[in-house]
XYZ file of N, CA and C in Angstrom:
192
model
N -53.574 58.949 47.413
C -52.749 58.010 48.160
C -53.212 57.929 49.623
N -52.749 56.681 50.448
C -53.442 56.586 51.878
C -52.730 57.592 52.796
N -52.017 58.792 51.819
C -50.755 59.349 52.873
C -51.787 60.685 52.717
N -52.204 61.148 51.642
C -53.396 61.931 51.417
C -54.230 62.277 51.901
N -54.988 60.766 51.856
C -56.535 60.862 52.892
C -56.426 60.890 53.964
N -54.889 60.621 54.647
C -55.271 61.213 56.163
C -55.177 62.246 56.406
N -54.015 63.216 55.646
C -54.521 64.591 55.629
C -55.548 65.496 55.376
N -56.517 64.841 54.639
C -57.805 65.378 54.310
C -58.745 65.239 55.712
N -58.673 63.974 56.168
C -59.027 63.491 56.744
C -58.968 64.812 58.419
N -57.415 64.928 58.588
C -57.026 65.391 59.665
C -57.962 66.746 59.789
N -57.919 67.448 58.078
C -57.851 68.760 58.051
C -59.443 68.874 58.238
N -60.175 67.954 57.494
C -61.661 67.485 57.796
C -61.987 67.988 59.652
N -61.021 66.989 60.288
C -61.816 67.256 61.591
C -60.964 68.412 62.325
N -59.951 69.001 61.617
C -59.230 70.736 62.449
C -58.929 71.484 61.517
N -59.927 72.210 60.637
C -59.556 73.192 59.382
C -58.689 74.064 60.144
N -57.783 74.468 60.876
C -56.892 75.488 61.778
C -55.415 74.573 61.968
N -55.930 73.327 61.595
C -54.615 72.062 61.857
C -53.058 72.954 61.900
N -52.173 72.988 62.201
C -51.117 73.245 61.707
C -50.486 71.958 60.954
N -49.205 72.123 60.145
C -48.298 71.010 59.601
C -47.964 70.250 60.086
N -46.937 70.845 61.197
C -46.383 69.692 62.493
C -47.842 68.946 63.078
N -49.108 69.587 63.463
C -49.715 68.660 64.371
C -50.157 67.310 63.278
N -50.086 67.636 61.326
C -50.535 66.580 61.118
C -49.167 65.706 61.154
N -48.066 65.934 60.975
C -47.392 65.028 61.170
C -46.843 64.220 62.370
N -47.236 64.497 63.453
C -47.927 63.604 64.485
C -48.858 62.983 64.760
N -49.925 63.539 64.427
C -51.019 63.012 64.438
C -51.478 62.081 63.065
N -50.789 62.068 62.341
C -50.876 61.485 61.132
C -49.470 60.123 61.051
N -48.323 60.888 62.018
C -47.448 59.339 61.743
C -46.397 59.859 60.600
N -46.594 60.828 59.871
C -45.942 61.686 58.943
C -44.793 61.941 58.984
N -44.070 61.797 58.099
C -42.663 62.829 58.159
C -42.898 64.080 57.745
N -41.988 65.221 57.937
C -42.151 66.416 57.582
C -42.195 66.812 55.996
N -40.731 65.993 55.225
C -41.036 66.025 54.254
C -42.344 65.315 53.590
N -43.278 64.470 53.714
C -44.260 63.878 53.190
C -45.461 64.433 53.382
N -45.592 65.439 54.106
C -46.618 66.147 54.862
C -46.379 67.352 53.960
N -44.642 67.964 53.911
C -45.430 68.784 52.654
C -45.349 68.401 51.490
N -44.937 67.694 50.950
C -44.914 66.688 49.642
C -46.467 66.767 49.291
N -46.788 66.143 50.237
C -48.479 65.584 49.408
C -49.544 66.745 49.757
N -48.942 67.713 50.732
C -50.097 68.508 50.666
C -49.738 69.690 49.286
N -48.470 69.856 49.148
C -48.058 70.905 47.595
C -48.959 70.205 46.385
N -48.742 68.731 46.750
C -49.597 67.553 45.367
C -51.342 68.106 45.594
N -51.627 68.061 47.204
C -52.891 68.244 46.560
C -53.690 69.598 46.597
N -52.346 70.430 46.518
C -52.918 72.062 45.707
C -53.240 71.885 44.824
N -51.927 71.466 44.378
C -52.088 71.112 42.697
C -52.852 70.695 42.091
N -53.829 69.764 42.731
C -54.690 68.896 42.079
C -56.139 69.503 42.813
N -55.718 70.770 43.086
C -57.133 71.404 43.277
C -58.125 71.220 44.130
N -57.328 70.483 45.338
C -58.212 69.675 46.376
C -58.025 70.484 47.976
N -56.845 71.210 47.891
C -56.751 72.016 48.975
C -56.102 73.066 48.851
N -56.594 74.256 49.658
C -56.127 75.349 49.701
C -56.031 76.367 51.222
N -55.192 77.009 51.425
C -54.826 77.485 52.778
C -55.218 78.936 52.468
N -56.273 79.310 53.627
C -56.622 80.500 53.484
C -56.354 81.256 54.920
N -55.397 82.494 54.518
C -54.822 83.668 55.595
C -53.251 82.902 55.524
N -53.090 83.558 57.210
C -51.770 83.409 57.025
C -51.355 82.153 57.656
N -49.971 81.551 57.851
C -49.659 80.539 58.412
C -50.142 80.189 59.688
N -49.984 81.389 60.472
C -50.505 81.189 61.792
C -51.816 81.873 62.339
N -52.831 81.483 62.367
C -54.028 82.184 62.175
C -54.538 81.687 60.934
N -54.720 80.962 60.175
C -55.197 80.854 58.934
C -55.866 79.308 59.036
N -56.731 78.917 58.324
C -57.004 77.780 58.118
C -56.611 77.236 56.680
N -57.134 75.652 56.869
C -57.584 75.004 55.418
C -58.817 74.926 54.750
N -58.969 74.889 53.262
C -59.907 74.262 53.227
C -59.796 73.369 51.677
N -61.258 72.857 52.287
C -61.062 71.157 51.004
C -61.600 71.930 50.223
N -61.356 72.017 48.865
C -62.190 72.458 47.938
C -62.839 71.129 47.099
N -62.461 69.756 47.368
C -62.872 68.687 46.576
C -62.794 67.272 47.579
N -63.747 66.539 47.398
C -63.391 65.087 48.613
C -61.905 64.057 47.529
N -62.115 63.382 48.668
C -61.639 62.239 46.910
C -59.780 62.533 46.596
N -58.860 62.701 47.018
C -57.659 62.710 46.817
C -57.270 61.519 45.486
């Protein structure tokens, strides 16, 4: 979805992103920000490595 690729997108150019900054920087609501990022665990496209604070993302797949 186009709500997706900007998170990929975001996390693309700040693997350290936090949640809140994509949902500013993305235009996001809170719930939709984690909505679609839980969707694209699921679908095997992202994964958060360490902890919340200190931790990054990463893409494991392009293509949402």
């Amino acid at each position: 979805s186009r709500k997706q690729r900007i998170i990929i997108d975001l996390i693309k150019q700040n693997p350290s992103i936090s949640k809140k900054i994509i949902e500013k920087q993305g235009d996001l609501s809170k719930k939709s920000v984690e909505y679609n990022i839980k969707k694209l665990k699921k679908m095997g496209l992202l994964k958060r490595v360490g902890p919340a604070k200190g931790g990054h993302w990463e893409i494991l797949q392009e293509d949402p």
